[in-house]
Amino acid sequence: MADAQKPAIAITMGDPCGIGPEVVAKALADPRVYASCRPLVVGSTYAMERAVELTGLSLRVNQPDDPAAAGLDPTVVDVVDIRNLNPEDITVGRISPECGRAAMEWATKAGELALAGTV
């Protein structure tokens, strides 16, 4: 199957103060993911960059101009960032109302992408 014909899958990163971004980064480091789909993370680019750095993975984080064309390069984590969270609001391991709200908004955005047929 050609890369562009693989299904696009939206993955929300969850609460950036928790382990969600790290779990997503580790999952996307597995080449089997890109062999079967085109993953697109919905969340904070900053949180994903920190998760990649923390896990020591050889991945680059990117904000694609066109989400419909994302998820093609297994060395790149494409992130749709709706810019609803300030990096200074993220403290890993500490509960944050701002991060909880952002995580819910990312789930809504993923739903919108699905309803639009992007994912």
Tab-separated table of N, CA, C and O in Angstrom:
chain	number	residue	atom	x	y	z
A	1	MET	N	0.844	-1.173	0.000
A	1	MET	CA	0.000	0.000	0.000
A	1	MET	C	0.894	1.243	0.000
A	1	MET	O	1.835	1.339	0.772
A	2	ALA	N	0.602	2.181	-0.863
A	2	ALA	CA	1.368	3.425	-0.909
A	2	ALA	C	1.162	4.204	0.378
A	2	ALA	O	0.085	4.147	0.975
A	3	ASP	N	2.202	4.919	0.798
A	3	ASP	CA	2.125	5.640	2.063
A	3	ASP	C	0.913	6.554	2.154
A	3	ASP	O	0.241	6.601	3.178
A	4	ALA	N	0.643	7.305	1.104
A	4	ALA	CA	-0.466	8.257	1.134
A	4	ALA	C	-1.816	7.571	1.216
A	4	ALA	O	-2.809	8.193	1.579
A	5	GLN	N	-1.887	6.277	0.896
A	5	GLN	CA	-3.149	5.545	0.951
A	5	GLN	C	-3.411	4.907	2.316
A	5	GLN	O	-4.505	4.440	2.567
A	6	LYS	N	-2.414	4.913	3.188
A	6	LYS	CA	-2.606	4.369	4.529
A	6	LYS	C	-3.578	5.264	5.287
A	6	LYS	O	-3.612	6.475	5.077
A	7	PRO	N	-4.356	4.674	6.188
A	7	PRO	CA	-5.301	5.509	6.943
A	7	PRO	C	-4.574	6.484	7.869
A	7	PRO	O	-3.573	6.122	8.496
A	8	ALA	N	-5.068	7.700	7.924
A	8	ALA	CA	-4.544	8.687	8.859
A	8	ALA	C	-5.252	8.484	10.193
A	8	ALA	O	-6.477	8.338	10.236
A	9	ILE	N	-4.479	8.458	11.262
A	9	ILE	CA	-5.000	8.196	12.594
A	9	ILE	C	-4.649	9.364	13.510
A	9	ILE	O	-3.473	9.738	13.608
A	10	ALA	N	-5.646	9.950	14.173
A	10	ALA	CA	-5.388	11.006	15.151
A	10	ALA	C	-5.098	10.359	16.498
A	10	ALA	O	-5.800	9.448	16.928
A	11	ILE	N	-4.049	10.842	17.145
A	11	ILE	CA	-3.658	10.353	18.468
A	11	ILE	C	-3.587	11.563	19.388
A	11	ILE	O	-2.760	12.456	19.172
A	12	THR	N	-4.447	11.609	20.396
A	12	THR	CA	-4.351	12.700	21.356
A	12	THR	C	-3.318	12.334	22.407
A	12	THR	O	-3.204	11.180	22.797
A	13	MET	N	-2.548	13.317	22.845
A	13	MET	CA	-1.455	13.027	23.776
A	13	MET	C	-1.900	12.943	25.226
A	13	MET	O	-1.134	12.541	26.082
A	14	GLY	N	-3.132	13.292	25.512
A	14	GLY	CA	-3.582	13.259	26.897
A	14	GLY	C	-3.036	14.441	27.672
A	14	GLY	O	-2.588	15.430	27.102
A	15	ASP	N	-3.061	14.326	28.979
A	15	ASP	CA	-2.604	15.409	29.845
A	15	ASP	C	-1.088	15.554	29.746
A	15	ASP	O	-0.353	14.622	30.064
A	16	PRO	N	-0.597	16.708	29.321
A	16	PRO	CA	0.850	16.884	29.178
A	16	PRO	C	1.601	16.889	30.508
A	16	PRO	O	2.827	16.821	30.515
A	17	CYS	N	0.884	16.949	31.625
A	17	CYS	CA	1.534	16.861	32.938
A	17	CYS	C	1.714	15.405	33.363
A	17	CYS	O	2.353	15.122	34.366
A	18	GLY	N	1.143	14.487	32.595
A	18	GLY	CA	1.260	13.073	32.891
A	18	GLY	C	2.216	12.380	31.938
A	18	GLY	O	3.089	13.004	31.337
A	19	ILE	N	2.009	11.073	31.768
A	19	ILE	CA	2.917	10.281	30.940
A	19	ILE	C	2.462	10.142	29.490
A	19	ILE	O	3.157	9.545	28.684
A	20	GLY	N	1.318	10.710	29.158
A	20	GLY	CA	0.778	10.574	27.811
A	20	GLY	C	1.732	10.938	26.696
A	20	GLY	O	1.929	10.154	25.759
A	21	PRO	N	2.359	12.123	26.747
A	21	PRO	CA	3.280	12.479	25.664
A	21	PRO	C	4.435	11.491	25.506
A	21	PRO	O	4.834	11.176	24.387
A	22	GLU	N	4.952	10.970	26.617
A	22	GLU	CA	6.050	9.999	26.535
A	22	GLU	C	5.579	8.682	25.931
A	22	GLU	O	6.298	8.078	25.128
A	23	VAL	N	4.386	8.250	26.316
A	23	VAL	CA	3.842	7.009	25.768
A	23	VAL	C	3.645	7.148	24.260
A	23	VAL	O	3.993	6.249	23.490
A	24	VAL	N	3.114	8.285	23.829
A	24	VAL	CA	2.905	8.527	22.399
A	24	VAL	C	4.248	8.543	21.671
A	24	VAL	O	4.398	7.915	20.618
A	25	ALA	N	5.230	9.232	22.225
A	25	ALA	CA	6.555	9.288	21.581
A	25	ALA	C	7.149	7.898	21.435
A	25	ALA	O	7.653	7.535	20.366
A	26	LYS	N	7.088	7.104	22.484
A	26	LYS	CA	7.640	5.743	22.424
A	26	LYS	C	6.886	4.881	21.416
A	26	LYS	O	7.499	4.095	20.689
A	27	ALA	N	5.578	5.027	21.364
A	27	ALA	CA	4.796	4.256	20.395
A	27	ALA	C	5.172	4.644	18.968
A	27	ALA	O	5.327	3.769	18.103
A	28	LEU	N	5.355	5.928	18.723
A	28	LEU	CA	5.673	6.385	17.372
A	28	LEU	C	7.116	6.105	16.976
A	28	LEU	O	7.474	6.245	15.809
A	29	ALA	N	7.938	5.695	17.915
A	29	ALA	CA	9.303	5.281	17.585
A	29	ALA	C	9.332	3.867	17.018
A	29	ALA	O	10.349	3.441	16.474
A	30	ASP	N	8.220	3.166	17.088
A	30	ASP	CA	8.120	1.799	16.562
A	30	ASP	C	7.755	1.868	15.082
A	30	ASP	O	6.679	2.362	14.724
A	31	PRO	N	8.614	1.391	14.181
A	31	PRO	CA	8.345	1.498	12.740
A	31	PRO	C	7.082	0.766	12.290
A	31	PRO	O	6.527	1.076	11.238
A	32	ARG	N	6.599	-0.177	13.088
A	32	ARG	CA	5.368	-0.891	12.715
A	32	ARG	C	4.163	0.044	12.683
A	32	ARG	O	3.215	-0.198	11.935
A	33	VAL	N	4.206	1.110	13.462
A	33	VAL	CA	3.098	2.070	13.461
A	33	VAL	C	2.981	2.700	12.077
A	33	VAL	O	1.908	2.736	11.480
A	34	TYR	N	4.095	3.181	11.548
A	34	TYR	CA	4.085	3.847	10.241
A	34	TYR	C	3.888	2.859	9.093
A	34	TYR	O	3.514	3.263	8.002
A	35	ALA	N	4.120	1.590	9.341
A	35	ALA	CA	3.889	0.579	8.308
A	35	ALA	C	2.400	0.367	8.065
A	35	ALA	O	1.999	-0.062	6.990
A	36	SER	N	1.583	0.698	9.074
A	36	SER	CA	0.155	0.422	8.939
A	36	SER	C	-0.736	1.662	8.889
A	36	SER	O	-1.906	1.562	8.528
A	37	CYS	N	-0.187	2.828	9.265
A	37	CYS	CA	-1.030	4.034	9.258
A	37	CYS	C	-0.166	5.285	9.165
A	37	CYS	O	1.056	5.213	9.182
A	38	ARG	N	-0.846	6.421	9.076
A	38	ARG	CA	-0.187	7.731	9.091
A	38	ARG	C	-0.626	8.439	10.372
A	38	ARG	O	-1.692	9.038	10.426
A	39	PRO	N	0.184	8.359	11.444
A	39	PRO	CA	-0.217	8.948	12.721
A	39	PRO	C	-0.089	10.464	12.742
A	39	PRO	O	0.844	11.035	12.176
A	40	LEU	N	-1.027	11.092	13.399
A	40	LEU	CA	-1.044	12.540	13.572
A	40	LEU	C	-1.398	12.814	15.028
A	40	LEU	O	-2.492	12.466	15.472
A	41	VAL	N	-0.469	13.390	15.762
A	41	VAL	CA	-0.694	13.687	17.175
A	41	VAL	C	-1.438	15.011	17.288
A	41	VAL	O	-1.126	15.973	16.584
A	42	VAL	N	-2.418	15.056	18.171
A	42	VAL	CA	-3.127	16.293	18.466
A	42	VAL	C	-2.760	16.666	19.897
A	42	VAL	O	-3.018	15.900	20.828
A	43	GLY	N	-2.102	17.805	20.048
A	43	GLY	CA	-1.662	18.214	21.375
A	43	GLY	C	-0.696	19.374	21.308
A	43	GLY	O	-0.736	20.176	20.378
A	44	SER	N	0.184	19.436	22.274
A	44	SER	CA	1.154	20.511	22.394
A	44	SER	C	2.484	20.114	21.747
A	44	SER	O	3.088	19.109	22.137
A	45	THR	N	2.928	20.908	20.808
A	45	THR	CA	4.230	20.664	20.188
A	45	THR	C	5.325	20.733	21.242
A	45	THR	O	6.224	19.895	21.270
A	46	TYR	N	5.226	21.703	22.137
A	46	TYR	CA	6.221	21.851	23.205
A	46	TYR	C	6.281	20.585	24.064
A	46	TYR	O	7.369	20.067	24.328
A	47	ALA	N	5.125	20.081	24.496
A	47	ALA	CA	5.099	18.874	25.337
A	47	ALA	C	5.654	17.672	24.586
A	47	ALA	O	6.370	16.846	25.159
A	48	MET	N	5.371	17.574	23.287
A	48	MET	CA	5.893	16.446	22.513
A	48	MET	C	7.403	16.560	22.356
A	48	MET	O	8.121	15.562	22.453
A	49	GLU	N	7.907	17.758	22.141
A	49	GLU	CA	9.362	17.949	22.049
A	49	GLU	C	10.035	17.550	23.359
A	49	GLU	O	11.085	16.910	23.356
A	50	ARG	N	9.449	17.917	24.493
A	50	ARG	CA	10.017	17.553	25.804
A	50	ARG	C	9.972	16.037	26.000
A	50	ARG	O	10.901	15.449	26.539
A	51	ALA	N	8.885	15.396	25.559
A	51	ALA	CA	8.759	13.938	25.703
A	51	ALA	C	9.809	13.221	24.863
A	51	ALA	O	10.427	12.262	25.327
A	52	VAL	N	10.035	13.680	23.645
A	52	VAL	CA	11.059	13.071	22.781
A	52	VAL	C	12.433	13.251	23.418
A	52	VAL	O	13.240	12.321	23.467
A	53	GLU	N	12.678	14.432	23.938
A	53	GLU	CA	13.962	14.709	24.597
A	53	GLU	C	14.138	13.824	25.837
A	53	GLU	O	15.191	13.223	26.029
A	54	LEU	N	13.102	13.718	26.644
A	54	LEU	CA	13.167	12.931	27.878
A	54	LEU	C	13.397	11.447	27.607
A	54	LEU	O	14.150	10.784	28.320
A	55	THR	N	12.786	10.933	26.554
A	55	THR	CA	12.919	9.515	26.236
A	55	THR	C	14.192	9.209	25.450
A	55	THR	O	14.540	8.042	25.273
A	56	GLY	N	14.874	10.239	24.953
A	56	GLY	CA	16.111	10.028	24.214
A	56	GLY	C	15.904	9.430	22.834
A	56	GLY	O	16.830	8.855	22.261
A	57	LEU	N	14.713	9.596	22.291
A	57	LEU	CA	14.410	9.030	20.974
A	57	LEU	C	14.967	9.904	19.857
A	57	LEU	O	15.098	11.116	20.012
A	58	SER	N	15.270	9.274	18.733
A	58	SER	CA	15.774	9.993	17.563
A	58	SER	C	14.609	10.382	16.668
A	58	SER	O	14.482	9.909	15.542
A	59	LEU	N	13.750	11.232	17.182
A	59	LEU	CA	12.596	11.707	16.433
A	59	LEU	C	12.636	13.222	16.383
A	59	LEU	O	13.148	13.872	17.281
A	60	ARG	N	12.053	13.750	15.325
A	60	ARG	CA	11.905	15.204	15.186
A	60	ARG	C	10.422	15.519	15.279
A	60	ARG	O	9.585	14.765	14.783
A	61	VAL	N	10.085	16.626	15.918
A	61	VAL	CA	8.695	17.042	16.060
A	61	VAL	C	8.420	18.134	15.037
A	61	VAL	O	9.218	19.054	14.869
A	62	ASN	N	7.290	18.022	14.356
A	62	ASN	CA	6.939	18.930	13.270
A	62	ASN	C	5.473	19.339	13.389
A	62	ASN	O	4.638	18.549	13.804
A	63	GLN	N	5.180	20.583	13.008
A	63	GLN	CA	3.799	21.040	12.878
A	63	GLN	C	3.490	21.133	11.387
A	63	GLN	O	3.944	22.060	10.723
A	64	PRO	N	2.761	20.158	10.855
A	64	PRO	CA	2.514	20.160	9.407
A	64	PRO	C	1.579	21.287	8.980
A	64	PRO	O	0.670	21.664	9.718
A	65	ASP	N	1.833	21.826	7.799
A	65	ASP	CA	0.946	22.844	7.232
A	65	ASP	C	-0.393	22.223	6.850
A	65	ASP	O	-1.435	22.850	6.956
A	66	ASP	N	-0.336	20.972	6.388
A	66	ASP	CA	-1.534	20.266	5.949
A	66	ASP	C	-1.653	18.944	6.712
A	66	ASP	O	-0.941	17.986	6.402
A	67	PRO	N	-2.533	18.880	7.715
A	67	PRO	CA	-2.682	17.640	8.478
A	67	PRO	C	-3.022	16.426	7.617
A	67	PRO	O	-2.666	15.303	7.951
A	68	ALA	N	-3.662	16.652	6.487
A	68	ALA	CA	-4.037	15.538	5.609
A	68	ALA	C	-2.811	14.885	4.973
A	68	ALA	O	-2.878	13.739	4.544
A	69	ALA	N	-1.686	15.587	4.927
A	69	ALA	CA	-0.469	15.051	4.318
A	69	ALA	C	0.554	14.640	5.372
A	69	ALA	O	1.705	14.381	5.045
A	70	ALA	N	0.138	14.560	6.617
A	70	ALA	CA	1.065	14.258	7.710
A	70	ALA	C	1.204	12.755	7.930
A	70	ALA	O	0.466	11.949	7.374
A	71	GLY	N	2.163	12.409	8.763
A	71	GLY	CA	2.346	11.026	9.176
A	71	GLY	C	3.038	10.133	8.170
A	71	GLY	O	2.871	8.923	8.206
A	72	LEU	N	3.835	10.701	7.304
A	72	LEU	CA	4.496	9.909	6.268
A	72	LEU	C	5.932	9.527	6.605
A	72	LEU	O	6.452	8.555	6.079
A	73	ASP	N	6.578	10.270	7.480
A	73	ASP	CA	7.995	10.056	7.785
A	73	ASP	C	8.138	9.456	9.187
A	73	ASP	O	7.815	10.114	10.180
A	74	PRO	N	8.618	8.225	9.308
A	74	PRO	CA	8.734	7.583	10.617
A	74	PRO	C	9.778	8.200	11.545
A	74	PRO	O	9.869	7.817	12.704
A	75	THR	N	10.525	9.177	11.062
A	75	THR	CA	11.475	9.873	11.940
A	75	THR	C	10.903	11.191	12.447
A	75	THR	O	11.577	11.922	13.172
A	76	VAL	N	9.659	11.481	12.054
A	76	VAL	CA	9.026	12.747	12.398
A	76	VAL	C	7.691	12.497	13.092
A	76	VAL	O	6.870	11.717	12.612
A	77	VAL	N	7.484	13.187	14.208
A	77	VAL	CA	6.190	13.168	14.881
A	77	VAL	C	5.460	14.433	14.454
A	77	VAL	O	5.878	15.546	14.789
A	78	ASP	N	4.401	14.276	13.662
A	78	ASP	CA	3.610	15.415	13.217
A	78	ASP	C	2.562	15.730	14.271
A	78	ASP	O	1.825	14.843	14.716
A	79	VAL	N	2.502	17.005	14.681
A	79	VAL	CA	1.607	17.433	15.750
A	79	VAL	C	0.716	18.569	15.264
A	79	VAL	O	1.212	19.582	14.768
A	80	VAL	N	-0.592	18.388	15.420
A	80	VAL	CA	-1.533	19.481	15.230
A	80	VAL	C	-1.623	20.172	16.585
A	80	VAL	O	-2.072	19.579	17.562
A	81	ASP	N	-1.144	21.389	16.643
A	81	ASP	CA	-1.132	22.167	17.875
A	81	ASP	C	-2.089	23.339	17.696
A	81	ASP	O	-1.837	24.220	16.873
A	82	ILE	N	-3.179	23.337	18.456
A	82	ILE	CA	-4.163	24.413	18.336
A	82	ILE	C	-3.803	25.602	19.230
A	82	ILE	O	-4.585	26.537	19.373
A	83	ARG	N	-2.626	25.548	19.802
A	83	ARG	CA	-2.058	26.641	20.595
A	83	ARG	C	-2.995	27.095	21.714
A	83	ARG	O	-3.229	28.284	21.902
A	84	ASN	N	-3.481	26.112	22.451
A	84	ASN	CA	-4.398	26.397	23.548
A	84	ASN	C	-3.749	26.222	24.918
A	84	ASN	O	-4.426	26.203	25.931
A	85	LEU	N	-2.410	26.087	24.942
A	85	LEU	CA	-1.711	25.857	26.198
A	85	LEU	C	-0.347	26.536	26.172
A	85	LEU	O	0.413	26.384	25.214
A	86	ASN	N	-0.056	27.277	27.217
A	86	ASN	CA	1.250	27.918	27.346
A	86	ASN	C	2.239	26.928	27.946
A	86	ASN	O	1.898	26.231	28.911
A	87	PRO	N	3.448	26.858	27.418
A	87	PRO	CA	4.447	25.927	27.964
A	87	PRO	C	4.670	26.094	29.469
A	87	PRO	O	4.897	25.119	30.175
A	88	GLU	N	4.577	27.326	29.972
A	88	GLU	CA	4.808	27.538	31.398
A	88	GLU	C	3.705	26.945	32.281
A	88	GLU	O	3.872	26.814	33.488
A	89	ASP	N	2.585	26.539	31.672
A	89	ASP	CA	1.507	25.887	32.420
A	89	ASP	C	1.741	24.383	32.592
A	89	ASP	O	0.961	23.714	33.271
A	90	ILE	N	2.791	23.861	31.967
A	90	ILE	CA	3.070	22.425	32.022
A	90	ILE	C	4.140	22.142	33.072
A	90	ILE	O	5.280	22.578	32.941
A	91	THR	N	3.750	21.431	34.103
A	91	THR	CA	4.697	20.938	35.102
A	91	THR	C	4.430	19.449	35.247
A	91	THR	O	3.412	19.045	35.824
A	92	VAL	N	5.309	18.637	34.693
A	92	VAL	CA	5.114	17.195	34.704
A	92	VAL	C	5.036	16.700	36.146
A	92	VAL	O	5.839	17.081	36.996
A	93	GLY	N	4.032	15.887	36.396
A	93	GLY	CA	3.837	15.319	37.723
A	93	GLY	C	2.960	16.154	38.637
A	93	GLY	O	2.709	15.775	39.771
A	94	ARG	N	2.452	17.277	38.154
A	94	ARG	CA	1.615	18.154	38.962
A	94	ARG	C	0.283	18.398	38.246
A	94	ARG	O	0.265	18.722	37.064
A	95	ILE	N	-0.804	18.238	38.966
A	95	ILE	CA	-2.132	18.454	38.397
A	95	ILE	C	-2.274	19.914	37.984
A	95	ILE	O	-1.893	20.819	38.723
A	96	SER	N	-2.838	20.112	36.790
A	96	SER	CA	-3.017	21.451	36.262
A	96	SER	C	-4.372	21.554	35.563
A	96	SER	O	-4.619	20.832	34.592
A	97	PRO	N	-5.245	22.453	36.052
A	97	PRO	CA	-6.531	22.640	35.366
A	97	PRO	C	-6.346	23.060	33.909
A	97	PRO	O	-7.101	22.644	33.040
A	98	GLU	N	-5.328	23.882	33.643
A	98	GLU	CA	-5.083	24.344	32.267
A	98	GLU	C	-4.731	23.173	31.356
A	98	GLU	O	-5.192	23.110	30.208
A	99	CYS	N	-3.924	22.247	31.856
A	99	CYS	CA	-3.537	21.093	31.049
A	99	CYS	C	-4.709	20.140	30.852
A	99	CYS	O	-4.864	19.569	29.769
A	100	GLY	N	-5.528	19.967	31.874
A	100	GLY	CA	-6.716	19.124	31.737
A	100	GLY	C	-7.680	19.680	30.705
A	100	GLY	O	-8.220	18.947	29.878
A	101	ARG	N	-7.883	21.005	30.738
A	101	ARG	CA	-8.756	21.659	29.757
A	101	ARG	C	-8.187	21.489	28.357
A	101	ARG	O	-8.907	21.161	27.407
A	102	ALA	N	-6.877	21.689	28.211
A	102	ALA	CA	-6.239	21.555	26.895
A	102	ALA	C	-6.407	20.137	26.358
A	102	ALA	O	-6.711	19.951	25.172
A	103	ALA	N	-6.245	19.142	27.217
A	103	ALA	CA	-6.384	17.747	26.778
A	103	ALA	C	-7.793	17.481	26.257
A	103	ALA	O	-7.960	16.772	25.248
A	104	MET	N	-8.798	18.040	26.899
A	104	MET	CA	-10.171	17.867	26.415
A	104	MET	C	-10.369	18.575	25.066
A	104	MET	O	-11.041	18.052	24.179
A	105	GLU	N	-9.778	19.745	24.919
A	105	GLU	CA	-9.885	20.469	23.645
A	105	GLU	C	-9.166	19.724	22.527
A	105	GLU	O	-9.601	19.765	21.373
A	106	TRP	N	-8.080	19.018	22.851
A	106	TRP	CA	-7.386	18.228	21.830
A	106	TRP	C	-8.256	17.055	21.388
A	106	TRP	O	-8.268	16.712	20.207
A	107	ALA	N	-8.972	16.452	22.324
A	107	ALA	CA	-9.884	15.356	21.962
A	107	ALA	C	-10.989	15.876	21.043
A	107	ALA	O	-11.359	15.219	20.064
A	108	THR	N	-11.479	17.071	21.327
A	108	THR	CA	-12.497	17.688	20.467
A	108	THR	C	-11.924	17.959	19.074
A	108	THR	O	-12.578	17.680	18.064
A	109	LYS	N	-10.701	18.464	19.011
A	109	LYS	CA	-10.058	18.733	17.716
A	109	LYS	C	-9.878	17.444	16.925
A	109	LYS	O	-10.109	17.406	15.711
A	110	ALA	N	-9.476	16.371	17.598
A	110	ALA	CA	-9.329	15.082	16.912
A	110	ALA	C	-10.667	14.633	16.337
A	110	ALA	O	-10.728	14.123	15.215
A	111	GLY	N	-11.738	14.841	17.083
A	111	GLY	CA	-13.071	14.514	16.584
A	111	GLY	C	-13.433	15.346	15.363
A	111	GLY	O	-14.022	14.832	14.401
A	112	GLU	N	-13.085	16.623	15.401
A	112	GLU	CA	-13.349	17.494	14.247
A	112	GLU	C	-12.574	17.030	13.015
A	112	GLU	O	-13.115	17.042	11.902
A	113	LEU	N	-11.328	16.632	13.219
A	113	LEU	CA	-10.529	16.115	12.098
A	113	LEU	C	-11.149	14.844	11.532
A	113	LEU	O	-11.148	14.633	10.310
A	114	ALA	N	-11.696	14.012	12.407
A	114	ALA	CA	-12.347	12.774	11.949
A	114	ALA	C	-13.625	13.096	11.176
A	114	ALA	O	-13.871	12.537	10.105
A	115	LEU	N	-14.435	14.008	11.708
A	115	LEU	CA	-15.677	14.366	11.022
A	115	LEU	C	-15.413	15.017	9.665
A	115	LEU	O	-16.208	14.869	8.736
A	116	ALA	N	-14.289	15.713	9.547
A	116	ALA	CA	-13.915	16.356	8.276
A	116	ALA	C	-13.309	15.359	7.293
A	116	ALA	O	-13.068	15.699	6.133
A	117	GLY	N	-13.025	14.130	7.760
A	117	GLY	CA	-12.431	13.125	6.885
A	117	GLY	C	-10.927	13.232	6.764
A	117	GLY	O	-10.314	12.526	5.958
A	118	THR	N	-10.307	14.086	7.575
A	118	THR	CA	-8.853	14.238	7.557
A	118	THR	C	-8.180	13.024	8.163
A	118	THR	O	-7.125	12.589	7.722
A	119	VAL	N	-8.788	12.465	9.199
A	119	VAL	CA	-8.288	11.251	9.869
A	119	VAL	C	-9.415	10.256	9.963
A	119	VAL	O	-10.573	10.597	9.809
